[in-house]
Coordinates of C-alpha atoms and ligand atoms in Angstrom, one line a residue:
M97 CA -71.0 6.6 6.0
Q98 CA -72.6 7.3 9.4
Q99 CA -71.3 6.1 12.8
I100 CA -72.9 6.4 16.1
L101 CA -70.9 6.4 19.3
T102 CA -72.4 6.0 22.8
A103 CA -70.9 6.1 26.3
P104 CA -72.0 6.8 29.9
R105 CA -70.5 10.3 29.6
L106 CA -70.2 12.8 26.7
L107 CA -68.4 16.1 27.3
T108 CA -69.0 18.6 24.6
G109 CA -66.0 20.8 25.6
R110 CA -68.3 23.4 27.3
P111 CA -68.4 23.0 31.1
D112 CA -72.1 23.6 31.1
R113 CA -73.0 21.0 28.5
H114 CA -72.5 17.3 29.4
F115 CA -74.6 14.3 28.6
S116 CA -74.9 11.3 30.8
P117 CA -75.3 9.0 29.0
G118 CA -74.3 10.5 25.8
A119 CA -74.2 9.8 22.1
L120 CA -72.6 11.2 19.0
L121 CA -73.7 10.8 15.4
I122 CA -71.0 11.3 12.8
D123 CA -71.7 11.6 9.1
G124 CA -68.6 11.2 7.0
G125 CA -66.2 13.7 8.6
T126 CA -68.7 15.9 10.3
I127 CA -70.7 15.8 13.6
A128 CA -74.3 15.4 12.7
A129 CA -75.9 15.1 16.2
V130 CA -75.0 15.2 19.9
G131 CA -77.2 14.4 22.9
T132 CA -78.6 11.6 24.9
P133 CA -78.7 8.2 23.0
S134 CA -82.4 8.4 22.5
E135 CA -82.2 11.9 21.1
V136 CA -79.4 11.0 18.7
E137 CA -80.4 7.5 17.7
Y138 CA -83.6 8.5 15.9
Q139 CA -81.6 10.9 13.7
A140 CA -79.3 8.1 12.5
S141 CA -79.7 6.0 9.4
P142 CA -80.5 2.3 10.2
K143 CA -77.3 1.4 8.4
A144 CA -75.1 3.5 10.7
D145 CA -72.2 1.7 12.3
R146 CA -72.6 1.5 16.0
Y147 CA -69.9 1.7 18.7
D148 CA -70.9 1.4 22.3
Y149 CA -68.3 2.2 25.0
P150 CA -69.8 1.1 28.3
N151 CA -66.9 2.4 30.5
S152 CA -65.8 5.5 28.6
T153 CA -66.2 9.2 28.0
I154 CA -66.6 10.8 24.6
L155 CA -65.0 14.3 24.3
P156 CA -63.5 16.6 21.6
G157 CA -60.0 15.9 20.3
L158 CA -57.4 18.0 22.2
I159 CA -55.6 21.0 20.7
N160 CA -52.0 21.7 21.4
C161 CA -51.3 25.3 20.6
H162 CA -47.5 25.3 20.9
V163 CA -45.4 22.5 19.3
H164 CA -42.2 22.3 17.4
L165 CA -42.4 19.4 15.0
A166 CA -39.0 20.3 13.6
F167 CA -37.4 19.5 17.0
D168 CA -36.8 16.0 18.3
A169 CA -37.1 16.5 22.1
S170 CA -33.5 15.3 22.6
P171 CA -31.0 17.2 24.8
D172 CA -29.8 18.9 21.6
P173 CA -32.7 19.5 19.3
V174 CA -31.0 22.3 17.5
G175 CA -27.9 20.3 16.6
A176 CA -30.1 17.4 15.5
L177 CA -32.2 19.7 13.3
R178 CA -29.3 21.3 11.6
A179 CA -27.8 17.9 10.8
V180 CA -30.8 16.6 8.8
P181 CA -31.6 17.5 5.2
D182 CA -35.2 18.6 4.3
G183 CA -36.5 15.3 3.0
E184 CA -35.5 13.5 6.2
L185 CA -36.8 16.3 8.4
L186 CA -40.2 16.2 6.6
E187 CA -40.5 12.5 7.3
A188 CA -39.6 13.0 11.0
M189 CA -42.1 15.8 11.3
H190 CA -44.8 13.6 9.8
E191 CA -44.1 10.9 12.4
R192 CA -44.1 13.4 15.2
A193 CA -47.4 14.9 14.0
H194 CA -48.8 11.3 14.1
Q195 CA -47.5 10.9 17.7
H196 CA -49.7 13.8 18.7
L197 CA -52.7 12.4 16.9
R198 CA -52.3 9.0 18.4
A199 CA -52.3 10.6 21.8
G200 CA -55.6 12.3 21.2
V201 CA -54.4 15.6 19.9
T202 CA -56.4 16.3 16.7
T203 CA -55.0 19.8 16.1
V204 CA -51.5 21.2 16.6
R205 CA -50.2 24.7 16.0
D206 CA -46.6 24.6 15.0
L207 CA -44.5 27.6 15.8
G208 CA -41.2 27.1 13.9
D209 CA -41.2 25.7 10.4
R210 CA -38.1 25.4 8.3
G211 CA -38.2 26.0 4.5
G212 CA -41.9 25.7 4.2
L213 CA -41.9 21.9 4.8
L214 CA -44.8 21.9 7.2
V215 CA -47.0 23.7 4.7
R216 CA -46.5 20.7 2.4
L217 CA -47.4 18.2 5.3
R218 CA -50.4 20.3 6.4
D219 CA -51.8 20.3 2.8
A220 CA -51.2 16.6 2.2
I221 CA -53.2 15.9 5.4
A222 CA -55.9 18.4 4.5
R223 CA -56.2 16.7 1.0
G224 CA -56.6 13.3 2.7
E225 CA -53.5 11.9 1.1
T226 CA -52.3 10.9 4.6
V227 CA -53.9 11.0 8.0
G228 CA -52.5 13.4 10.6
P229 CA -53.7 16.1 12.9
R230 CA -54.9 19.4 11.6
I231 CA -51.8 21.6 11.6
L232 CA -51.6 25.4 11.8
V233 CA -48.2 26.5 10.6
S234 CA -46.2 29.6 11.2
G235 CA -43.3 30.3 8.9
A236 CA -39.8 30.5 10.3
P237 CA -40.1 32.8 13.3
L238 CA -39.0 36.4 12.7
T239 CA -35.8 37.1 14.6
P240 CA -32.9 39.5 14.2
R241 CA -29.7 38.3 12.5
G242 CA -28.1 35.8 14.9
G243 CA -31.2 36.0 17.2
H244 CA -33.2 33.3 18.9
C245 CA -33.7 30.4 16.5
W246 CA -32.1 32.3 13.6
F247 CA -31.2 28.9 12.0
L248 CA -34.8 28.3 11.0
G249 CA -34.4 31.0 8.4
G250 CA -36.5 33.9 9.5
E251 CA -33.8 36.5 10.1
V252 CA -34.9 40.2 9.6
D253 CA -33.3 43.4 10.6
S254 CA -34.6 46.3 8.5
D255 CA -38.2 47.4 8.1
A256 CA -38.0 46.4 4.4
E257 CA -36.9 42.9 5.4
I258 CA -39.7 42.6 7.9
R259 CA -42.3 43.6 5.3
A260 CA -40.8 41.2 2.7
R261 CA -40.7 38.3 5.2
V262 CA -44.3 38.7 6.2
R263 CA -45.4 39.0 2.6
H264 CA -43.4 35.8 1.8
D265 CA -44.9 33.9 4.6
A266 CA -48.4 34.8 3.5
Q267 CA -47.6 33.9 -0.1
V268 CA -46.4 30.4 0.8
G269 CA -49.5 29.8 2.8
S270 CA -48.6 30.2 6.5
D271 CA -51.5 30.3 8.9
L272 CA -49.9 32.9 11.2
I273 CA -46.7 34.9 11.9
K274 CA -44.5 34.0 14.8
V275 CA -42.1 36.6 16.2
M276 CA -39.4 36.0 18.7
G277 CA -39.9 39.0 21.0
N278 CA -37.3 38.0 23.5
G279 CA -34.2 35.7 23.3
G280 CA -34.2 32.3 24.8
Q281 CA -32.2 29.3 25.8
M282 CA -32.1 27.2 22.6
T283 CA -29.6 29.3 20.6
P284 CA -26.0 28.9 21.5
G285 CA -24.5 32.4 21.9
G286 CA -27.9 34.1 21.2
P287 CA -29.7 36.7 23.2
G288 CA -31.0 35.7 26.7
M289 CA -34.6 35.3 27.9
T290 CA -34.9 38.9 29.2
D291 CA -33.3 40.6 26.1
A292 CA -35.7 42.4 23.8
Q293 CA -35.0 41.4 20.2
F294 CA -37.1 44.1 18.6
T295 CA -38.1 47.7 19.4
P296 CA -41.8 48.4 20.1
E297 CA -42.0 50.1 16.7
Q298 CA -40.6 47.0 15.0
L299 CA -43.2 44.8 16.8
R300 CA -45.9 47.2 15.7
L301 CA -44.7 46.9 12.1
I302 CA -44.6 43.1 12.2
I303 CA -48.1 42.8 13.7
S304 CA -49.6 45.3 11.4
A305 CA -47.9 43.9 8.3
A306 CA -49.3 40.5 9.3
R307 CA -52.8 41.9 9.8
S308 CA -52.7 43.5 6.4
V309 CA -52.2 40.1 4.8
G310 CA -54.9 38.6 7.0
L311 CA -52.7 36.7 9.5
P312 CA -52.6 36.7 13.3
T313 CA -49.3 37.0 15.1
A314 CA -48.0 34.9 18.0
I315 CA -45.1 36.4 20.0
H316 CA -42.6 34.5 22.0
A317 CA -42.3 36.8 25.0
Y318 CA -40.9 36.4 28.5
T319 CA -40.6 40.0 29.7
T320 CA -43.4 42.4 30.8
G321 CA -42.0 45.1 28.5
T322 CA -42.1 42.9 25.4
I323 CA -45.6 41.6 26.3
A324 CA -46.8 45.2 26.8
A325 CA -45.4 46.3 23.4
A326 CA -47.1 43.3 21.7
V327 CA -50.4 43.8 23.4
A328 CA -50.4 47.4 22.4
A329 CA -49.8 46.4 18.8
G330 CA -52.7 43.9 18.8
V331 CA -50.9 40.5 19.0
A332 CA -53.2 37.4 19.0
T333 CA -51.4 35.2 21.4
V334 CA -48.5 35.6 23.9
E335 CA -46.3 32.5 24.1
H336 CA -44.7 31.7 27.4
C337 CA -46.1 35.0 28.8
T338 CA -44.0 34.9 32.0
F339 CA -44.1 38.5 33.0
L340 CA -40.4 38.8 34.0
G341 CA -38.6 42.1 34.7
D342 CA -35.4 42.8 32.9
D343 CA -33.6 41.4 36.0
G344 CA -35.4 38.0 35.6
A345 CA -37.6 38.5 38.7
A346 CA -41.4 38.4 38.5
A347 CA -42.9 41.7 37.3
L348 CA -46.6 41.0 37.2
D349 CA -48.6 43.9 35.8
D350 CA -52.3 43.8 36.8
D351 CA -53.4 46.5 34.3
L352 CA -51.7 44.7 31.4
A353 CA -53.3 41.4 32.4
D354 CA -56.7 43.1 32.5
R355 CA -56.0 44.6 29.1
M356 CA -55.2 41.1 27.7
A357 CA -58.5 39.8 29.1
A358 CA -60.5 42.7 27.9
E359 CA -59.1 42.5 24.3
G360 CA -59.2 38.7 24.1
I361 CA -55.4 38.3 23.8
A362 CA -54.6 34.8 25.0
A363 CA -51.7 33.5 27.0
S364 CA -50.1 30.3 25.7
P365 CA -47.9 29.2 28.6
A366 CA -46.2 26.4 26.6
L367 CA -45.6 24.2 29.6
P368 CA -43.3 21.2 28.9
S369 CA -44.4 17.7 29.5
G370 CA -41.4 17.2 31.8
W371 CA -42.4 20.2 34.0
R372 CA -41.8 18.2 37.2
R373 CA -38.2 17.7 36.3
M374 CA -37.8 21.3 35.5
W375 CA -39.5 22.3 38.8
D376 CA -37.1 20.0 40.7
M377 CA -34.2 21.8 39.0
L378 CA -35.6 25.2 39.8
G379 CA -36.3 24.5 43.4
P380 CA -39.6 25.0 45.3
E381 CA -39.5 28.8 45.5
R382 CA -39.2 29.4 41.8
A383 CA -41.6 26.5 40.9
E384 CA -44.2 28.0 43.2
A385 CA -43.7 31.4 41.4
I386 CA -44.6 29.7 38.1
A387 CA -47.7 28.2 39.7
D388 CA -48.6 31.6 41.2
R389 CA -48.2 33.3 37.9
L390 CA -50.6 30.9 36.2
R391 CA -53.1 31.4 39.0
W392 CA -52.7 35.1 38.7
L393 CA -53.4 35.0 34.9
R394 CA -56.6 33.0 35.6
H395 CA -57.6 35.4 38.4
H396 CA -57.4 38.2 35.8
E397 CA -59.4 36.0 33.4
V398 CA -56.7 36.1 30.7
P399 CA -57.7 33.3 28.3
L400 CA -55.2 30.4 28.8
L401 CA -54.4 28.0 26.0
F402 CA -53.1 24.5 26.1
G403 CA -49.6 24.1 24.7
S404 CA -46.6 21.9 25.6
D405 CA -43.6 23.3 23.6
A406 CA -43.3 19.7 22.4
G407 CA -39.9 19.1 20.7
V408 CA -37.7 21.1 23.1
P409 CA -35.7 19.2 25.7
I410 CA -38.0 17.7 28.4
S411 CA -41.1 18.0 26.3
Q412 CA -42.1 15.0 24.4
H413 CA -44.3 14.8 21.3
G414 CA -47.5 13.0 21.9
D415 CA -47.8 13.5 25.7
P416 CA -50.5 16.1 26.3
V417 CA -51.6 14.7 29.6
S418 CA -48.4 15.4 31.5
T419 CA -48.8 19.1 30.7
L420 CA -52.5 19.0 31.6
E421 CA -51.5 17.5 35.0
L422 CA -49.8 20.9 35.7
Y423 CA -53.2 22.6 35.5
E424 CA -54.6 20.0 37.9
H425 CA -51.6 20.6 40.2
I426 CA -52.4 24.3 40.5
G427 CA -56.0 23.6 41.3
V428 CA -57.9 24.2 38.0
A429 CA -61.2 22.3 38.0
H430 CA -61.3 19.3 35.7
A431 CA -64.1 20.6 33.6
D432 CA -62.1 23.8 33.1
I433 CA -59.0 21.8 32.0
I434 CA -61.1 20.0 29.4
Q435 CA -62.5 23.4 28.1
L436 CA -59.0 24.9 28.0
A437 CA -57.6 22.1 25.9
T438 CA -60.5 22.0 23.5
T439 CA -63.0 24.8 23.1
T440 CA -61.0 27.7 24.4
S441 CA -57.9 26.7 22.5
A442 CA -59.9 26.3 19.3
R443 CA -61.6 29.7 19.7
F444 CA -58.4 31.7 20.2
L445 CA -56.7 30.0 17.2
G446 CA -59.7 31.1 15.1
L447 CA -61.0 27.5 14.8
G448 CA -64.1 27.9 16.9
E449 CA -66.4 27.1 14.0
I450 CA -64.4 24.1 12.8
T451 CA -63.3 22.1 15.8
G452 CA -62.8 22.0 19.6
E453 CA -66.3 21.2 20.6
L454 CA -68.8 18.4 20.0
R455 CA -71.5 20.3 18.2
P456 CA -73.4 19.5 14.9
G457 CA -71.6 20.9 11.9
L458 CA -68.1 20.9 13.3
D459 CA -65.4 18.4 12.2
A460 CA -65.7 15.0 13.9
D461 CA -62.4 15.4 15.9
V462 CA -63.2 13.1 18.7
V463 CA -61.5 11.0 21.4
V464 CA -63.0 8.2 23.5
V465 CA -61.2 7.5 26.8
D466 CA -61.9 5.0 29.5
G467 CA -62.9 6.5 32.8
D468 CA -64.0 10.0 33.6
P469 CA -61.7 13.0 32.9
L470 CA -64.0 15.1 35.1
R471 CA -62.6 13.1 38.1
D472 CA -59.1 12.3 36.9
V473 CA -57.1 13.8 34.1
Q474 CA -55.2 10.5 33.9
S475 CA -58.2 8.9 32.2
L476 CA -57.1 10.9 29.1
R477 CA -54.2 8.5 28.8
H478 CA -56.6 5.6 28.4
L479 CA -57.6 6.1 24.8
R480 CA -60.1 3.8 23.2
R481 CA -60.5 5.7 19.9
V482 CA -59.3 8.8 18.2
L483 CA -61.0 10.3 15.2
R484 CA -59.8 13.2 13.1
A485 CA -62.6 14.4 10.8
G486 CA -64.2 10.9 11.3
R487 CA -61.1 8.9 10.4
E488 CA -58.8 6.9 12.6
P489 CA -55.1 7.7 12.8
D490 CA -54.2 4.4 11.0
G491 CA -56.4 5.5 8.1
N492 CA -58.8 2.4 8.3
S493 CA -62.1 4.2 8.5
Ligands
ZN236 ZN1 -41.6 27.1 21.7

């Protein structure tokens, strides 16, 4: 079944490739043609369904590279998680995944599964049994006994446990390995944000063991020392990536940022949707330091991904736009914001030949919004239509 969509604007996801007016031809679940309406129309079958959106923009579905479908975004997501049995948790994760899709996010990367539940959901969606976003799944994050998020089930101490855990994750079908390089704030009594949880040698072992089973590694890292060890070991993405010294003050390392840029190691800042509230709590000086750090990463041309840490307190599932507002707030051009949340995020998750761009041959992961996101990021809230591989979130088409 073919469908043709037209609108005054079509953004392919690449800042140098827009059509005004634009049209998109979808054949089943795949993009068949992109261009001006006259270019696209002659390629369509006369029976194609036609959808004209006279006040809208067509663009790729968004990609959220850092979500936690296991967490409910309440003030105590860990307590809530530990209270629910697997069956109930799986249902809740399905609903949260759907919230992302309904908000225009057609791909999510989840960084904290429990008990392999998300692999089941991912596969049910991929088989077409239920509609949801494409999900990339890490297993339970690797963490030392009693370490950050130990309750998800990924505790490892010895080298043998590390190797066994990575092998297990690969066998159950994880898409990547997640390692908790530093502590954090979510685990009562656990290590703090500036505590290193693994030695550089252990990080090297984790990342090379993952590579040997064909999986990339994402590291949760706040400190410059932990980031440096992970970059040296060939990590794929650095989550949070806050470049803090052991005392918690900024410790920006220009050479390390240049190395990330040169080696194509992406920073995934995982900025919560409620960042304004967080910034109010931190005060203007510390908030400005966060903004400066993001500008500094951009200045060094470190690839930045879009992620919201959805599920932790103050970060809702299904609210991509509030996080994108932060990029607008620090002065990133609108075309660059769209690229970051689509094409760039797809590429650094290894999905560049599958999604993230409106280009023939890729999956028809598409959103239609009223207004012009190149002028105002708020227009991304005004969704007319969401398609995931050509199908609507409610499963009707
Ligand atoms: Zn997170």
